[in-house]
Coordinates of C-alpha atoms and ligand atoms in Angstrom, one line a residue:
X801 CA 38.5 -9.6 11.3
X802 CA 38.1 -13.2 12.4
X803 CA 34.3 -13.9 13.2
X804 CA 34.0 -16.1 16.3
X805 CA 31.2 -18.7 16.3
X806 CA 29.7 -19.2 19.8
X807 CA 27.3 -21.9 21.0
X808 CA 24.5 -21.4 23.5
X809 CA 26.9 -22.2 26.3
X810 CA 29.3 -19.4 25.4
X811 CA 26.9 -16.4 25.6
X812 CA 29.0 -14.8 28.3
X813 CA 31.9 -14.7 26.0
X814 CA 29.8 -13.2 23.3
X815 CA 28.6 -10.5 25.7
X816 CA 32.2 -9.6 26.5
X817 CA 32.5 -8.6 22.8
X818 CA 29.4 -6.4 23.1
X819 CA 30.9 -4.8 26.2
X820 CA 34.1 -4.1 24.2
X821 CA 32.0 -2.2 21.6
X822 CA 32.0 -5.1 19.0
X823 CA 29.1 -6.5 17.0
X824 CA 27.5 -9.9 17.8
X825 CA 24.7 -11.5 15.7
X826 CA 22.2 -13.4 17.9
X827 CA 19.0 -15.3 17.4
X828 CA 15.6 -14.0 18.5
X829 CA 12.1 -15.6 18.1
X830 CA 11.6 -13.5 14.9
X831 CA 14.8 -13.2 12.9
X832 CA 18.6 -12.9 13.7
X833 CA 19.7 -9.6 15.1
X834 CA 23.0 -7.8 14.5
X835 CA 23.7 -6.4 18.0
X836 CA 25.7 -3.6 19.6
X837 CA 25.6 -1.8 22.9
X838 CA 22.6 0.6 22.3
X839 CA 24.0 3.3 24.6
X840 CA 27.3 3.6 22.8
X841 CA 27.2 5.7 19.6
X842 CA 30.5 4.3 18.3
X843 CA 29.4 0.7 18.5
X844 CA 26.1 1.4 16.9
X845 CA 27.7 3.2 14.1
X846 CA 29.4 -0.1 13.1
X847 CA 26.0 -1.7 12.5
X848 CA 25.2 0.8 9.8
X849 CA 28.7 0.4 8.2
X850 CA 28.7 -3.4 8.0
X851 CA 25.1 -3.6 6.9
X852 CA 25.4 -0.8 4.3
X853 CA 22.3 0.7 6.0
X854 CA 21.3 4.3 5.4
X855 CA 22.0 6.2 8.7
X856 CA 18.4 7.6 8.8
X857 CA 16.9 4.1 9.2
X858 CA 16.5 3.7 13.0
X859 CA 17.3 0.6 15.0
X860 CA 15.2 -1.4 17.6
X861 CA 16.5 -1.4 21.1
X862 CA 16.2 -4.7 22.9
X863 CA 15.7 -5.0 26.6
X864 CA 14.7 -7.8 29.1
X865 CA 13.3 -5.9 32.0
X866 CA 10.4 -3.3 32.3
X867 CA 12.6 -1.1 34.4
X868 CA 14.9 -0.5 31.4
X869 CA 11.9 0.9 29.6
X870 CA 11.8 4.0 31.9
X871 CA 15.4 4.7 31.3
X872 CA 15.1 4.8 27.5
X873 CA 11.5 6.0 26.9
X874 CA 9.4 8.9 28.1
X875 CA 5.8 7.9 28.3
X876 CA 3.2 10.7 28.3
X877 CA 0.9 10.3 31.4
X878 CA -2.1 10.0 29.1
X879 CA -0.5 7.0 27.5
X880 CA 0.7 5.1 30.6
X881 CA -2.3 2.8 31.0
X882 CA -2.2 1.9 27.3
X883 CA 1.5 1.2 27.2
X884 CA 1.2 -1.0 30.3
X885 CA -1.7 -2.9 28.8
X886 CA 0.2 -3.6 25.6
X887 CA 3.5 -4.7 27.2
X888 CA 1.9 -6.8 29.9
X889 CA 0.0 -8.7 27.2
X890 CA 2.7 -9.0 24.5
X891 CA 6.1 -8.8 26.2
X892 CA 8.3 -10.7 26.0
X893 CA 7.5 -11.4 22.4
X894 CA 7.6 -10.3 18.8
X895 CA 6.2 -6.8 19.3
X896 CA 8.1 -3.5 18.9
X897 CA 6.6 -0.3 20.3
X898 CA 7.6 3.2 19.4
X899 CA 7.8 5.7 22.2
X900 CA 9.5 9.1 22.8
X901 CA 13.2 8.6 23.7
X902 CA 15.2 9.9 26.7
X903 CA 18.5 11.6 26.5
X904 CA 20.3 8.3 27.2
X905 CA 19.5 7.0 23.7
X906 CA 22.0 8.3 21.1
X907 CA 20.5 9.9 18.0
X908 CA 22.6 7.5 16.0
X909 CA 20.3 4.7 17.2
X910 CA 17.1 6.5 16.2
X911 CA 18.3 7.9 12.9
X912 CA 18.0 11.4 14.3
X913 CA 14.3 10.9 15.5
X914 CA 13.1 11.8 18.9
X915 CA 11.3 8.5 19.1
X916 CA 12.8 5.1 19.8
X917 CA 11.7 1.5 18.9
X918 CA 11.8 -0.9 21.8
X919 CA 11.3 -4.7 22.0
X920 CA 11.6 -7.3 24.7
X921 CA 12.5 -10.6 23.0
X922 CA 11.4 -13.9 24.3
X923 CA 14.3 -16.1 22.9
X924 CA 16.5 -17.3 25.7
X925 CA 19.8 -16.7 23.9
X926 CA 18.8 -13.1 23.1
X927 CA 17.8 -12.5 26.7
X928 CA 21.0 -14.0 28.2
X929 CA 23.1 -11.9 25.8
X930 CA 21.3 -8.7 26.8
X931 CA 21.6 -9.5 30.5
X932 CA 25.3 -10.5 30.4
X933 CA 26.1 -7.4 28.3
X934 CA 24.5 -5.2 31.1
X935 CA 23.1 -2.8 28.6
X936 CA 20.2 -2.6 26.1
X937 CA 21.2 -4.0 22.7
X938 CA 20.5 -2.2 19.4
X939 CA 19.9 -4.7 16.7
X940 CA 18.5 -4.6 13.2
X941 CA 17.8 -7.8 11.3
X942 CA 21.2 -9.5 10.5
X943 CA 21.3 -9.2 6.8
X944 CA 23.1 -7.0 4.3
X945 CA 20.8 -3.9 3.7
X946 CA 18.2 -4.8 1.1
X947 CA 18.7 -8.6 1.4
X948 CA 16.2 -11.0 3.0
X949 CA 16.5 -11.1 6.8
X950 CA 18.7 -13.8 8.2
X951 CA 16.7 -16.5 10.1
X952 CA 19.6 -19.0 10.9
X953 CA 23.2 -18.6 11.8
X954 CA 24.3 -19.9 8.3
X955 CA 22.5 -16.9 6.7
X956 CA 24.3 -14.5 9.0
X957 CA 27.6 -16.2 8.2
X958 CA 27.1 -15.8 4.5
X959 CA 26.5 -12.0 4.9
X960 CA 29.0 -11.1 7.7
X961 CA 31.8 -13.6 8.0
X962 CA 35.0 -11.6 8.6
X963 CA 33.0 -8.3 9.1
X964 CA 31.6 -8.8 12.6
X965 CA 33.2 -10.1 15.9
X966 CA 30.8 -12.9 16.6
X967 CA 27.7 -15.0 15.7
X968 CA 25.8 -17.1 18.2
X969 CA 24.6 -20.4 16.8
X970 CA 21.0 -21.6 17.4
X971 CA 18.3 -23.9 16.0
X972 CA 17.0 -21.1 13.9
X973 CA 14.3 -18.5 14.4
X974 CA 10.9 -19.8 15.3
X975 CA 8.8 -17.1 13.6
X976 CA 11.0 -16.2 10.6
X977 CA 9.5 -12.7 10.0
X978 CA 10.5 -9.5 11.8
X979 CA 8.5 -8.2 14.8
X980 CA 5.2 -6.3 14.5
X981 CA 6.0 -2.5 14.9
X982 CA 3.4 -0.1 16.4
X983 CA 3.7 3.6 17.0
X984 CA 2.3 4.6 20.4
X985 CA 3.3 8.3 20.2
X986 CA 0.5 9.3 17.9
X987 CA -3.1 10.2 18.8
X988 CA -4.3 6.8 17.7
X989 CA -1.9 3.9 17.7
X990 CA -0.5 3.0 14.3
X991 CA 0.6 -0.4 12.8
X992 CA 3.9 0.4 11.0
X993 CA 5.0 -3.1 10.2
X994 CA 2.8 -6.2 10.4
X995 CA 4.2 -9.3 12.0
X996 CA 3.3 -12.4 13.9
X997 CA 1.3 -10.5 16.4
X998 CA -1.5 -9.7 14.0
X999 CA -3.6 -6.6 13.5
X1000 CA -6.7 -8.6 14.5
X1001 CA -5.0 -9.7 17.7
X1002 CA -3.8 -6.2 18.6
X1003 CA -7.2 -4.7 17.9
X1004 CA -8.5 -6.5 21.0
X1005 CA -6.2 -4.4 23.2
X1006 CA -5.9 -1.4 20.9
X1007 CA -9.4 -0.8 19.4
X1008 CA -8.2 2.5 17.8
X1009 CA -5.3 0.9 16.0
X1010 CA -4.9 2.1 12.5
X1011 CA -2.9 0.5 9.7
X1012 CA -0.4 3.0 8.3
X1013 CA -0.8 3.9 4.7
X1014 CA 2.6 2.7 3.4
X1015 CA 2.6 4.8 0.2
X1016 CA 2.3 8.2 2.1
X1017 CA 2.5 8.3 5.8
X1018 CA 4.9 5.4 6.5
X1019 CA 7.8 7.2 4.7
X1020 CA 7.9 9.7 7.5
X1021 CA 6.6 7.4 10.3
X1022 CA 9.0 4.5 9.7
X1023 CA 12.0 5.4 7.7
X1024 CA 12.8 1.7 7.0
X1025 CA 9.7 1.4 4.9
X1026 CA 11.0 3.6 2.1
X1027 CA 13.9 1.4 1.3
X1028 CA 13.7 -1.7 -0.9
X1029 CA 13.6 -4.7 1.3
X1030 CA 13.9 -8.5 1.4
X1031 CA 15.1 -8.8 -2.1
X1032 CA 17.0 -11.7 -3.5
X1033 CA 18.9 -11.2 -6.7
X1034 CA 16.1 -12.6 -8.8
X1035 CA 13.2 -10.5 -10.1
X1036 CA 10.1 -11.3 -8.1
X1037 CA 6.8 -11.2 -9.8
X1038 CA 3.7 -11.4 -7.5
X1039 CA 0.5 -12.8 -8.9
X1040 CA -2.6 -11.6 -7.2
X1041 CA -5.4 -14.1 -6.8
X1042 CA -7.1 -12.9 -10.0
X1043 CA -4.0 -13.6 -11.9
X1044 CA -2.9 -16.9 -10.5
X1045 CA -3.9 -18.9 -13.6
X1046 CA -1.3 -16.9 -15.5
X1047 CA 1.6 -18.4 -13.7
X1048 CA 2.1 -21.4 -15.9
X1049 CA 2.2 -19.2 -19.0
X1050 CA 4.9 -17.0 -17.5
X1051 CA 6.9 -19.9 -16.4
X1052 CA 6.8 -21.5 -19.8
X1053 CA 7.7 -18.2 -21.5
X1054 CA 10.8 -17.6 -19.3
X1055 CA 11.9 -21.2 -19.8
X1056 CA 11.7 -20.8 -23.5
X1057 CA 14.0 -17.8 -23.2
X1058 CA 16.4 -20.0 -21.3
X1059 CA 15.8 -18.2 -17.9
X1060 CA 16.0 -19.9 -14.6
X1061 CA 12.6 -19.7 -13.0
X1062 CA 11.2 -20.7 -9.6
X1063 CA 7.5 -20.9 -8.9
X1064 CA 6.3 -20.4 -5.3
X1065 CA 2.8 -21.6 -4.5
X1066 CA 2.2 -20.8 -0.8
X1067 CA -0.2 -23.7 -0.2
X1068 CA 2.6 -26.1 -1.1
X1069 CA 5.0 -24.7 1.5
X1070 CA 5.1 -25.9 5.0
X1071 CA 5.0 -22.9 7.3
X1072 CA 5.5 -20.1 4.7
X1073 CA 6.1 -17.3 7.3
X1074 CA 9.0 -19.2 8.8
X1075 CA 10.5 -20.3 5.5
X1076 CA 9.9 -17.3 3.2
X1077 CA 13.3 -15.7 3.7
X1078 CA 15.1 -19.0 3.6
X1079 CA 13.5 -19.8 0.2
X1080 CA 14.4 -16.4 -1.2
X1081 CA 18.0 -16.8 -0.1
X1082 CA 18.1 -20.4 -1.6
X1083 CA 17.0 -18.9 -4.9
X1084 CA 20.1 -16.6 -4.9
X1085 CA 22.3 -19.7 -4.3
X1086 CA 20.6 -21.5 -7.2
X1087 CA 21.1 -18.3 -9.4
X1088 CA 17.3 -18.1 -10.0
X1089 CA 16.5 -15.2 -12.4
X1090 CA 12.7 -15.0 -11.9
X1091 CA 10.6 -15.9 -8.9
X1092 CA 6.9 -16.2 -9.7
X1093 CA 4.9 -16.1 -6.4
X1094 CA 1.2 -16.4 -5.8
X1095 CA -0.5 -14.2 -3.2
X1096 CA -1.8 -15.4 0.2
X1097 CA -4.9 -14.2 2.1
X1098 CA -3.9 -11.0 4.0
X1099 CA -5.5 -12.2 7.3
X1100 CA -3.6 -12.6 10.5
X1101 CA 0.1 -13.4 9.8
X1102 CA -0.8 -13.4 6.0
X1103 CA -0.7 -9.6 6.2
X1104 CA 2.9 -9.8 7.3
X1105 CA 3.8 -12.4 4.6
X1106 CA 2.2 -10.2 1.9
X1107 CA 3.9 -7.0 3.2
X1108 CA 7.3 -8.7 2.8
X1109 CA 6.5 -10.2 -0.6
X1110 CA 5.1 -6.9 -1.9
X1111 CA 8.3 -5.1 -0.8
X1112 CA 10.5 -7.7 -2.5
X1113 CA 8.5 -7.8 -5.7
X1114 CA 9.4 -5.7 -8.7
X1115 CA 6.1 -6.3 -10.5
X1116 CA 2.6 -7.4 -9.6
X1117 CA 0.2 -9.1 -12.0
X1118 CA -3.5 -8.5 -11.4
Ligands
TXA203 O1 12.1 -8.8 14.7 C1 12.7 -7.7 14.7 O2 12.1 -6.6 14.8 C2 14.2 -7.8 14.4 C3 14.9 -8.5 15.6 C4 16.4 -8.5 15.5 O3 14.4 -7.9 16.8 N1 14.7 -6.5 14.1 C5 14.4 -5.8 12.9 O4 15.1 -4.6 12.9 O5 13.7 -6.2 12.1 P1 15.1 -3.8 11.5 O6 16.1 -2.7 11.8 O7 15.5 -4.7 10.4 O8 13.7 -3.2 11.4 C6 13.3 -2.1 12.3 C7 12.1 -1.4 11.8 C8 12.5 -0.5 10.5 O9 11.5 -0.6 9.6 C9 12.7 0.9 11.1 O10 12.5 1.9 10.2 C10 11.6 0.8 12.2 O11 11.6 -0.5 12.8 N2 11.9 1.8 13.3 C11 12.9 1.8 14.2 N3 12.8 2.9 15.0 C12 11.8 3.6 14.6 C13 11.1 4.8 15.0 N4 11.7 5.5 16.0 N5 10.1 5.2 14.4 C14 9.5 4.5 13.4 N6 10.0 3.4 13.0 C15 11.1 2.9 13.5
MG204 MG1 15.6 -5.3 8.5

């Protein structure tokens, strides 16, 4: 398949491909999405095939108007005020909410669950693509399963050239990390995936918000969490604060063994959240074998950065 590259003036043409049941990668403010018509099972199935994604890992449905929400989600009367409060504060933006799904949403989108993840993106290209397609768009991050999420059209091209119908070019994704995911179907709301909208910020609107215990609960709550994620080819070793001083010794020792090593000291990187996935992908290109990375403070967006680093790391030194 020849992958067509579109610019921001050709979104209508890209939307025609979505309407025909094809896949189009598009920018959002978080990361690139790999989009298909969310209401068409056949199109959605293609996403899982080209990504190599396990079929029980559900997708996020992207919309641009609040009226769409009613068509795809059932909101319990006791939750209406809460949901309204959350979306009026954070939408459009990098927040995904989990609600009970309606009949219209194919089980192929939700990985067989009776709940659905929904997000209203802010990025103009994403919004125009959804509007011109005249349907909600199901989209995971645009990367081969297990690889770091794509944050610019070049990343998407590397992973999917020849495998998808189109890619819309852009200036890259502003945030660089995937959206915050919260479950609003449970008694107390639960943070399933940290992102740019921080736990501290959400707590102001959702005082009962809990952080999910990744090791136990999240396996059921957010199927995506059980898979290895964000990993470049290199082995990533995370150094907690107490072990930071060991980095030079490790570096030296790998170098003596003739290994290619990259040290990442977060304070030396301009806008780490935005550039993390880019740096990890760069390491693959440079055939780095070991990435030694120092931890960051888990406050605000730091919680999201550490979540991604922990999932990518194969070892942690304390
Ligand atoms: O920023 C983002 O969220 C990007 C852009 C394209 O919008 N999308 C993205 O999608 O990161 P993906 O598929 O890579 O991550 C979606 C996450 C997964 O961890 C998945 O398991 C979880 O959301 N998820 C989706 N539906 C769910 C549901 N019904 N219940 C619990 N978790 C769900
Ligand atoms: Mg992903």
